[in-house]
């Protein structure tokens, strides 16, 4: 582990090096500290939730692995998350799914949920001064009949899920109001077909109708922002999803609500980075589910890939930091779940840092001059500038461990807390 003086000294050298390419690293770090990441609750307990609907996960969501120490209660999940954010630089948000409702003895249906079932979440978020985001839960429930929710042919099933959608927006607004920080409520449905459908039109037309019913009530955008999340295919819905990319782009643009781009929801070689500046021509704001697709799985822990860096570059270089709500979406039960949170989130922050310290002004100037040779040369050279020194310094100034020193803390917590859970 580096000593604090060395980190400071190395940073000063790195700062000089970056200044040579016209980059002010102090300014970059100030900007970085202002970008929150919405960290998903569901990495902490394998998308389990606390509502005891007695259903398997389903909906094409599959969590593999059996690493010991998973959070069994909301209290444990909150404690685990506090451990995670204690080693992540910056101030971030917590993204809660409706199935993380705390029933306190009573059974409340998903069509009847209210902020009451989330009062502990809200009080906790307030106490630790973080914002919260929210999600309708359209899976792991007996009313997901034949894999259908808002697109079901059965009006009673549609009605149930429309009510759920409405309740969740109300909860989102209550969260935003209580915390004084706008809540993004994200809607994703698992609906789709394993094999070639005979009717692609019917489910989509029903989905438009159902969504319009969910979003009918105007809610103050200061408290809640609605977002819809497309997905091309899933496990068990390989051939068709009504909520495809084209469907939801059209829906979000025509209704002026947010669109959630999930990095794992497109053709396996298709990234989301290039979509950001396209959809932002038509939408005031969007949300991201930063994830990592590997073959058929869309939800591996986020690593520092070219794709992740491309996403961060688009957000930062496009000046979109205030219009893009960055969230994470992955789940891995084969490693320490707190470490999974930490690794993915720290990587997202690192990617943003790399974008912030890139010599973008010079790159844009070279491009405008038509000097593509120099643009490529500088872009490649910039990859090797001493960003790790800036990162360590950032961690140090934010009072979290630099380098890999966070791991020892997570391991200690595993020994003291997680290993006692049976
Ligand atoms: C599923 C979607 C969705 C879920 C979460 C749990 O493919 O990505 O966002 O992962 O809602
Ligand atoms: Zn997602």
Coordinates of C-alpha atoms in Angstrom, one line a residue, residues 94-348:
X94 CA -29.2 3.5 -4.1
X95 CA -31.5 1.9 -6.6
X96 CA -34.3 -0.1 -5.0
X97 CA -36.7 -2.5 -6.7
X98 CA -40.3 -2.7 -5.6
X99 CA -39.8 -6.4 -4.5
X100 CA -37.6 -4.9 -1.7
X101 CA -40.7 -3.8 0.1
X102 CA -40.7 -4.3 3.8
X103 CA -44.1 -5.7 4.8
X104 CA -43.7 -5.6 8.6
X105 CA -46.0 -8.6 9.0
X106 CA -48.7 -7.5 6.6
X107 CA -49.0 -8.9 3.1
X108 CA -49.5 -6.0 0.6
X109 CA -50.0 -6.9 -3.0
X110 CA -47.9 -5.3 -5.7
X111 CA -50.9 -3.4 -6.9
X112 CA -51.4 -1.9 -3.5
X113 CA -47.9 -0.9 -2.5
X114 CA -47.2 2.6 -1.0
X115 CA -44.4 4.5 0.4
X116 CA -45.3 2.8 3.7
X117 CA -43.5 -0.3 2.7
X118 CA -40.4 1.8 1.9
X119 CA -40.3 4.0 4.9
X120 CA -37.2 2.3 6.4
X121 CA -35.4 2.6 3.1
X122 CA -36.3 6.3 2.9
X123 CA -35.3 7.0 6.5
X124 CA -32.0 5.2 6.0
X125 CA -31.2 7.0 2.8
X126 CA -32.0 10.3 4.5
X127 CA -29.8 9.4 7.5
X128 CA -26.8 8.6 5.3
X129 CA -27.5 11.4 2.9
X130 CA -27.9 9.6 -0.3
X131 CA -30.5 9.8 -3.1
X132 CA -32.6 6.8 -4.1
X133 CA -34.0 5.5 -7.4
X134 CA -36.8 3.0 -7.8
X135 CA -38.1 0.3 -10.1
X136 CA -41.4 -1.5 -10.8
X137 CA -40.9 -5.3 -10.3
X138 CA -42.5 -7.2 -13.1
X139 CA -41.0 -10.6 -12.4
X140 CA -40.8 -13.2 -9.6
X141 CA -44.6 -13.1 -9.1
X142 CA -47.5 -15.5 -9.7
X143 CA -49.3 -12.8 -11.8
X144 CA -46.6 -13.0 -14.4
X145 CA -48.8 -15.5 -16.3
X146 CA -47.1 -17.3 -19.2
X147 CA -44.3 -14.7 -19.0
X148 CA -46.7 -11.8 -19.7
X149 CA -47.4 -8.7 -17.7
X150 CA -48.4 -5.4 -19.3
X151 CA -48.8 -7.1 -22.7
X152 CA -51.0 -9.9 -21.5
X153 CA -54.1 -10.8 -23.4
X154 CA -56.0 -11.0 -20.1
X155 CA -57.4 -7.6 -19.1
X156 CA -57.3 -8.6 -15.4
X157 CA -53.6 -9.3 -15.6
X158 CA -52.9 -6.1 -17.4
X159 CA -54.9 -4.2 -14.9
X160 CA -53.0 -5.7 -12.0
X161 CA -49.7 -4.7 -13.5
X162 CA -50.9 -1.2 -14.5
X163 CA -51.9 -0.6 -10.9
X164 CA -48.4 -1.8 -9.9
X165 CA -46.8 0.7 -12.3
X166 CA -48.9 3.5 -11.0
X167 CA -48.2 2.6 -7.3
X168 CA -44.4 2.6 -8.0
X169 CA -44.5 6.1 -9.6
X170 CA -46.3 7.3 -6.5
X171 CA -43.6 5.7 -4.4
X172 CA -40.9 7.2 -6.6
X173 CA -42.4 10.7 -6.0
X174 CA -42.6 10.1 -2.3
X175 CA -39.0 9.1 -2.3
X176 CA -38.0 12.2 -4.3
X177 CA -40.0 14.4 -2.0
X178 CA -38.7 13.0 1.2
X179 CA -35.1 13.0 0.2
X180 CA -35.1 16.3 -1.7
X181 CA -33.4 14.5 -4.6
X182 CA -35.3 13.5 -7.8
X183 CA -36.0 9.8 -8.0
X184 CA -35.8 7.9 -11.4
X185 CA -38.4 5.2 -11.5
X186 CA -37.5 2.6 -14.2
X187 CA -39.9 0.3 -15.9
X188 CA -38.8 -3.0 -17.4
X189 CA -41.0 -5.9 -18.3
X190 CA -39.9 -9.5 -19.1
X191 CA -42.6 -10.1 -21.7
X192 CA -41.6 -11.9 -24.8
X193 CA -41.6 -15.2 -26.7
X194 CA -39.2 -18.1 -26.9
X195 CA -40.1 -18.9 -30.5
X196 CA -41.3 -17.1 -33.6
X197 CA -44.5 -15.3 -32.8
X198 CA -47.5 -15.3 -35.1
X199 CA -48.6 -11.9 -33.8
X200 CA -45.9 -9.3 -33.1
X201 CA -48.4 -6.4 -33.3
X202 CA -51.0 -7.3 -30.7
X203 CA -48.6 -7.4 -27.6
X204 CA -47.0 -4.1 -28.8
X205 CA -50.3 -2.3 -29.2
X206 CA -51.4 -3.6 -25.8
X207 CA -48.1 -2.4 -24.3
X208 CA -48.7 1.2 -25.6
X209 CA -52.1 1.2 -24.0
X210 CA -50.9 -0.2 -20.7
X211 CA -48.0 2.2 -20.5
X212 CA -50.3 5.1 -21.3
X213 CA -52.4 4.0 -18.3
X214 CA -49.4 3.7 -16.1
X215 CA -48.1 7.2 -17.0
X216 CA -51.5 8.9 -17.2
X217 CA -51.2 10.7 -13.9
X218 CA -48.9 13.8 -14.1
X219 CA -46.2 13.7 -11.4
X220 CA -44.0 16.6 -10.6
X221 CA -40.7 16.0 -12.4
X222 CA -38.9 17.5 -9.4
X223 CA -39.8 14.4 -7.4
X224 CA -40.0 11.5 -9.9
X225 CA -38.8 10.9 -13.5
X226 CA -40.2 8.0 -15.4
X227 CA -38.0 5.8 -17.5
X228 CA -38.6 2.8 -19.8
X229 CA -36.0 0.1 -20.5
X230 CA -35.9 -1.9 -23.8
X231 CA -34.4 -5.3 -24.2
X232 CA -33.8 -7.2 -27.4
X233 CA -34.0 -10.7 -26.0
X234 CA -33.6 -12.7 -22.8
X235 CA -33.4 -16.3 -21.6
X236 CA -36.7 -17.7 -22.7
X237 CA -37.6 -14.7 -24.8
X238 CA -35.0 -15.3 -27.6
X239 CA -37.3 -14.7 -30.5
X240 CA -39.4 -11.7 -29.6
X241 CA -39.8 -8.9 -27.0
X242 CA -42.6 -6.4 -27.5
X243 CA -40.5 -3.8 -25.6
X244 CA -37.7 -3.7 -28.1
X245 CA -35.4 -0.8 -28.7
X246 CA -37.4 0.8 -31.5
X247 CA -40.6 0.4 -29.5
X248 CA -39.3 2.2 -26.5
X249 CA -37.4 4.9 -28.4
X250 CA -40.6 5.8 -30.1
X251 CA -42.5 5.6 -26.8
X252 CA -40.1 7.7 -24.8
X253 CA -39.7 10.3 -27.5
X254 CA -43.5 10.7 -28.1
X255 CA -44.2 10.8 -24.4
X256 CA -41.1 12.8 -23.4
X257 CA -40.1 10.4 -20.6
X258 CA -36.7 8.9 -20.1
X259 CA -35.2 5.9 -21.9
X260 CA -32.9 3.5 -20.1
X261 CA -30.1 2.1 -22.2
X262 CA -28.9 -1.2 -20.7
X263 CA -25.5 -2.1 -22.0
X264 CA -26.5 -5.8 -22.1
X265 CA -29.7 -5.5 -24.0
X266 CA -28.7 -5.3 -27.6
X267 CA -27.0 -7.6 -30.2
X268 CA -24.0 -9.1 -28.5
X269 CA -21.5 -6.8 -30.4
X270 CA -23.7 -3.7 -30.2
X271 CA -22.7 -1.1 -27.6
X272 CA -24.8 1.7 -26.0
X273 CA -22.1 4.5 -26.1
X274 CA -23.0 5.5 -29.7
X275 CA -26.7 5.7 -28.8
X276 CA -26.3 8.3 -26.1
X277 CA -25.9 11.4 -28.4
X278 CA -28.5 10.0 -30.8
X279 CA -31.4 9.7 -28.3
X280 CA -30.4 12.9 -26.5
X281 CA -31.2 14.8 -29.7
X282 CA -34.8 14.0 -28.9
X283 CA -35.0 13.4 -25.2
X284 CA -34.1 15.9 -22.4
X285 CA -32.7 13.1 -20.1
X286 CA -31.9 9.4 -20.2
X287 CA -30.9 6.7 -17.7
X288 CA -28.2 4.0 -18.1
X289 CA -27.9 0.5 -16.8
X290 CA -24.2 0.0 -17.1
X291 CA -23.6 -3.7 -17.3
X292 CA -21.4 -6.2 -19.1
X293 CA -22.8 -8.8 -21.5
X294 CA -20.9 -12.0 -21.8
X295 CA -22.3 -14.4 -24.4
X296 CA -25.9 -15.0 -23.3
X297 CA -25.7 -13.2 -20.0
X298 CA -26.3 -9.5 -19.9
X299 CA -25.3 -8.9 -16.4
X300 CA -21.7 -9.5 -15.5
X301 CA -19.8 -7.3 -13.1
X302 CA -18.7 -4.1 -14.8
X303 CA -15.0 -4.1 -15.7
X304 CA -12.9 -1.4 -17.2
X305 CA -13.5 -2.3 -20.8
X306 CA -13.2 -0.2 -24.0
X307 CA -17.0 -0.3 -24.0
X308 CA -17.2 1.2 -20.5
X309 CA -14.7 3.9 -21.4
X310 CA -16.7 4.7 -24.6
X311 CA -19.8 5.2 -22.5
X312 CA -18.0 7.5 -20.0
X313 CA -16.4 9.4 -22.9
X314 CA -19.8 10.0 -24.5
X315 CA -21.2 11.3 -21.3
X316 CA -18.3 13.6 -20.4
X317 CA -17.2 14.7 -23.9
X318 CA -20.8 15.4 -24.9
X319 CA -21.3 17.6 -21.8
X320 CA -24.2 15.3 -20.8
X321 CA -23.4 14.7 -17.1
X322 CA -26.6 16.5 -16.1
X323 CA -28.8 14.7 -18.6
X324 CA -27.6 11.1 -18.1
X325 CA -28.6 9.3 -14.9
X326 CA -25.9 6.7 -14.6
X327 CA -27.0 3.5 -13.0
X328 CA -25.5 0.0 -12.7
X329 CA -27.2 -3.3 -13.4
X330 CA -25.5 -6.6 -12.8
X331 CA -25.6 -9.5 -10.4
X332 CA -22.9 -12.1 -9.6
X333 CA -23.4 -14.6 -6.8
X334 CA -20.1 -16.4 -7.4
X335 CA -18.0 -13.8 -5.6
X336 CA -18.2 -11.7 -2.5
X337 CA -21.3 -9.5 -3.3
X338 CA -20.0 -6.4 -1.6
X339 CA -16.7 -6.7 -3.6
X340 CA -18.9 -7.0 -6.8
X341 CA -20.6 -3.7 -5.9
X342 CA -17.2 -2.1 -5.2
X343 CA -15.4 -3.4 -8.3
X344 CA -18.2 -2.4 -10.7
X345 CA -18.8 1.0 -9.2
X346 CA -15.1 1.9 -8.8
X347 CA -14.7 1.0 -12.5
X348 CA -17.5 3.2 -13.5

